Amino acid sequence: MVKLSAAGQKALDDLVTQFQAEKKVPGFGIAVTSVDRELYTSAGGFRIHDDPTSGAVTPDSLYWICSMTKLLASVRIFETQLFADIVFVLIFLDLQLAGLILIEQGKLNFDDPVTKYLPQLKDLVVLEGLMATPTPTPRPAQGVPTILHLLAHSSGSTYFAKLPEPIYALSKGYTFEQTGGREQAQEEFFEHIKEGQSGIPLAADPGTSFSYGYSSDILGIIVERVTGQSLADFCEQYIFKPIGIKTTFRLTPELIAKLIDLSFRNQDGSISRLGDRIPLIQRYPKEVLLDLGGIGGYSTLPDYAALLRHLLRIEAGKDVPNPILKQETVKGLFKPQLTEAGAGALAAILSMWDSDVARNGVNWSTGLAVTTKDLPGKRRANSGFWGGWAGTLFVVDPTTGIAIVTGTQIVPTSDKGAIELFDKAEGIVYANLEDD
């Protein structure tokens, strides 16, 4: 067992004080856990960055975790260019757990073709020259994505069949107005992600490379089709409630009062309110008809850390009340699944976010980006990590037995301040671990 030394606690406190005093980011927080217990949690700033009367950010404040939702989608299935590259990095949060749960339950298989559940994915087109030319050439895709391809983000699905305007905005598949019922919203989703193509567009043939896109959202829709439940209800029953966390897909008036407001980083480095610059996903007070597995989650940082701690305990073979997955399945979250070409594509994307991590080797598992080598002074090889479009980041290291989550709420994505907060927190934690 490891713990954070008193010097480490003070260094993190000093980091919070510094970031708050220098206003490097709007409202923010840090949460650190070992395999056994919470080690640290703190926060700084205000819920609305320029309004002290909005209330201080606390560990109980709520974050839109965006792509960190993706891990959630994956787990449950088991049991039963520069601008484009930057945008790529920002949307991952993980829905993978839901998929893994269904695999463990025997309701899905890794090698199931997605067309078994979604005929909308029968006609796929690969956009040759995507990101290299303004007019990519569509051709029929070779092969059909499988459940494993969705989990490993090697399905070919892409956010960038058409670049959003402005470039930092979310893609159309996330911002369309949901109408009718759940099934109608699903159909509208598939129409929007076509982006005018004859079929759903891909960046590469299924299974051949890494491509950041709607894989987790498609996986979430499959979860709904297989179970007959909304993704929100499924995750509540099989992930959130068993762990004892309040992570959610659905905002309420009470949660809105805890939600940190989104801010915007101006070109001169200053911070202002996001306002109505860009459309966001459908949320309260509008009815959410389609729970977006790639971006639709909301969580406090300690709750997300509790999810990671739950996985660490299962992986380590410790006694876990209400385990959401089997040990073998959780160990798979830290094992690479991409081809060499896929790993190279992921590294190219990550180089825009964290060149040190990219240079040390990366891959993708059934739910997480994973490091393939130790990062000096920080995470060990086979650690899982990712982040969210609006400024949340995490790492979970089964070798050391710790996880770190940091967050703010700011766009455009890959904000330097948000990345600096995580980088410094990770360095402090690893420099101040000691045996318990």
GROMACS .gro file of C-alpha atoms in nm, residues 130-280:
model
  151
  130LEU     CA    1  -0.948   1.284  -4.476
  131MET     CA    2  -0.754   1.556  -4.291
  132ALA     CA    3  -0.509   1.583  -4.583
  133THR     CA    4  -0.742   1.735  -4.841
  134PRO     CA    5  -1.058   1.950  -4.824
  135THR     CA    6  -1.233   1.706  -5.058
  136PRO     CA    7  -1.169   1.347  -4.941
  137THR     CA    8  -1.279   1.070  -5.176
  138PRO     CA    9  -1.544   0.831  -5.040
  139ARG     CA   10  -1.517   0.458  -5.112
  140PRO     CA   11  -1.696   0.152  -4.970
  141ALA     CA   12  -1.544   0.035  -4.642
  142GLN     CA   13  -1.370  -0.302  -4.631
  143GLY     CA   14  -1.509  -0.502  -4.342
  144VAL     CA   15  -1.759  -0.431  -4.066
  145PRO     CA   16  -1.673  -0.295  -3.721
  146THR     CA   17  -1.705  -0.533  -3.427
  147ILE     CA   18  -1.780  -0.469  -3.061
  148LEU     CA   19  -1.406  -0.493  -2.991
  149HIS     CA   20  -1.339  -0.227  -3.255
  150LEU     CA   21  -1.583   0.005  -3.078
  151LEU     CA   22  -1.414  -0.060  -2.743
  152ALA     CA   23  -1.065  -0.001  -2.884
  153HIS     CA   24  -1.167   0.297  -3.102
  154SER     CA   25  -1.050   0.114  -3.412
  155SER     CA   26  -1.395   0.108  -3.575
  156GLY     CA   27  -1.295   0.391  -3.809
  157SER     CA   28  -1.567   0.622  -3.677
  158THR     CA   29  -1.459   0.985  -3.696
  159TYR     CA   30  -1.569   1.322  -3.563
  160PHE     CA   31  -1.413   1.491  -3.862
  161ALA     CA   32  -1.603   1.386  -4.171
  162LYS     CA   33  -1.682   1.756  -4.176
  163LEU     CA   34  -1.497   2.002  -3.952
  164PRO     CA   35  -1.720   2.204  -3.721
  165GLU     CA   36  -1.742   2.581  -3.735
  166PRO     CA   37  -1.578   2.728  -3.538
  167ILE     CA   38  -1.309   2.461  -3.530
  168TYR     CA   39  -1.327   2.422  -3.151
  169ALA     CA   40  -1.701   2.345  -3.157
  170LEU     CA   41  -1.856   2.004  -3.100
  171SER     CA   42  -1.956   1.792  -3.398
  172LYS     CA   43  -2.313   1.789  -3.528
  173GLY     CA   44  -2.378   1.439  -3.393
  174TYR     CA   45  -2.360   1.583  -3.042
  175THR     CA   46  -2.543   1.913  -3.078
  176PHE     CA   47  -2.855   1.831  -3.280
  177GLU     CA   48  -3.192   1.892  -3.115
  178GLN     CA   49  -3.331   1.562  -2.993
  179THR     CA   50  -3.698   1.514  -3.068
  180GLY     CA   51  -3.963   1.243  -3.042
  181GLY     CA   52  -3.861   0.943  -2.831
  182ARG     CA   53  -3.543   0.747  -2.771
  183GLU     CA   54  -3.556   0.548  -3.096
  184GLN     CA   55  -3.625   0.859  -3.303
  185ALA     CA   56  -3.332   1.038  -3.138
  186GLN     CA   57  -3.110   0.740  -3.225
  187GLU     CA   58  -3.216   0.758  -3.589
  188GLU     CA   59  -3.154   1.133  -3.596
  189PHE     CA   60  -2.809   1.074  -3.450
  190PHE     CA   61  -2.715   0.835  -3.731
  191GLU     CA   62  -2.843   1.077  -3.994
  192HIS     CA   63  -2.642   1.365  -3.849
  193ILE     CA   64  -2.314   1.173  -3.829
  194LYS     CA   65  -2.343   1.088  -4.199
  195GLU     CA   66  -2.248   1.452  -4.268
  196GLY     CA   67  -2.405   1.433  -4.614
  197GLN     CA   68  -2.234   1.108  -4.718
  198SER     CA   69  -2.424   0.811  -4.864
  199GLY     CA   70  -2.338   0.605  -4.557
  200ILE     CA   71  -2.181   0.664  -4.219
  201PRO     CA   72  -1.826   0.791  -4.288
  202LEU     CA   73  -1.509   0.636  -4.149
  203ALA     CA   74  -1.152   0.761  -4.134
  204ALA     CA   75  -1.011   0.411  -4.199
  205ASP     CA   76  -1.127   0.056  -4.260
  206PRO     CA   77  -1.249  -0.115  -3.940
  207GLY     CA   78  -0.973  -0.272  -3.733
  208THR     CA   79  -0.684  -0.108  -3.919
  209SER     CA   80  -0.610   0.204  -3.717
  210PHE     CA   81  -0.711   0.430  -3.429
  211SER     CA   82  -0.972   0.693  -3.503
  212TYR     CA   83  -1.137   0.925  -3.256
  213GLY     CA   84  -1.506   0.945  -3.318
  214TYR     CA   85  -1.847   0.818  -3.222
  215SER     CA   86  -1.748   0.461  -3.125
  216SER     CA   87  -1.858   0.500  -2.762
  217ASP     CA   88  -2.187   0.662  -2.861
  218ILE     CA   89  -2.260   0.375  -3.100
  219LEU     CA   90  -2.169   0.132  -2.824
  220GLY     CA   91  -2.410   0.309  -2.591
  221ILE     CA   92  -2.692   0.272  -2.842
  222ILE     CA   93  -2.613  -0.100  -2.871
  223VAL     CA   94  -2.634  -0.126  -2.491
  224GLU     CA   95  -2.979   0.029  -2.509
  225ARG     CA   96  -3.092  -0.201  -2.791
  226VAL     CA   97  -2.968  -0.515  -2.612
  227THR     CA   98  -3.101  -0.430  -2.265
  228GLY     CA   99  -3.413  -0.232  -2.345
  229GLN     CA  100  -3.297   0.027  -2.091
  230SER     CA  101  -3.170   0.378  -2.141
  231LEU     CA  102  -2.796   0.401  -2.105
  232ALA     CA  103  -2.849   0.628  -1.803
  233ASP     CA  104  -3.063   0.367  -1.626
  234PHE     CA  105  -2.828   0.083  -1.718
  235CYS     CA  106  -2.521   0.264  -1.583
  236GLU     CA  107  -2.708   0.364  -1.269
  237GLN     CA  108  -2.808   0.001  -1.203
  238TYR     CA  109  -2.481  -0.170  -1.292
  239ILE     CA  110  -2.208   0.091  -1.231
  240PHE     CA  111  -2.302   0.396  -1.026
  241LYS     CA  112  -2.525   0.237  -0.761
  242PRO     CA  113  -2.300  -0.067  -0.692
  243ILE     CA  114  -1.998   0.161  -0.645
  244GLY     CA  115  -2.198   0.419  -0.450
  245ILE     CA  116  -2.130   0.725  -0.666
  246LYS     CA  117  -2.358   0.998  -0.797
  247THR     CA  118  -2.215   1.016  -1.150
  248THR     CA  119  -2.502   1.069  -1.394
  249PHE     CA  120  -2.618   1.137  -1.749
  250ARG     CA  121  -2.915   1.347  -1.636
  251LEU     CA  122  -2.900   1.689  -1.477
  252THR     CA  123  -3.164   1.814  -1.234
  253PRO     CA  124  -3.223   2.158  -1.078
  254GLU     CA  125  -3.023   2.043  -0.774
  255LEU     CA  126  -2.732   1.925  -0.987
  256ILE     CA  127  -2.736   2.237  -1.203
  257ALA     CA  128  -2.672   2.435  -0.884
  258LYS     CA  129  -2.352   2.229  -0.833
  259LEU     CA  130  -2.238   2.233  -1.199
  260ILE     CA  131  -1.932   2.446  -1.274
  261ASP     CA  132  -2.003   2.697  -1.549
  262LEU     CA  133  -1.814   2.661  -1.878
  263SER     CA  134  -1.550   2.923  -1.951
  264PHE     CA  135  -1.364   3.025  -2.265
  265ARG     CA  136  -0.992   3.087  -2.316
  266ASN     CA  137  -0.946   3.392  -2.536
  267GLN     CA  138  -0.656   3.423  -2.780
  268ASP     CA  139  -0.476   3.662  -2.545
  269GLY     CA  140  -0.489   3.403  -2.268
  270SER     CA  141  -0.762   3.572  -2.067
  271ILE     CA  142  -1.071   3.383  -1.952
  272SER     CA  143  -1.433   3.480  -2.005
  273ARG     CA  144  -1.769   3.308  -1.983
  274LEU     CA  145  -1.847   3.068  -2.267
  275GLY     CA  146  -2.194   3.214  -2.315
  276ASP     CA  147  -2.366   3.109  -2.637
  277ARG     CA  148  -2.052   3.088  -2.856
  278ILE     CA  149  -2.121   2.727  -2.952
  279PRO     CA  150  -2.407   2.478  -2.912
  280LEU     CA  151  -2.366   2.204  -2.650
   0.00000   0.00000   0.00000
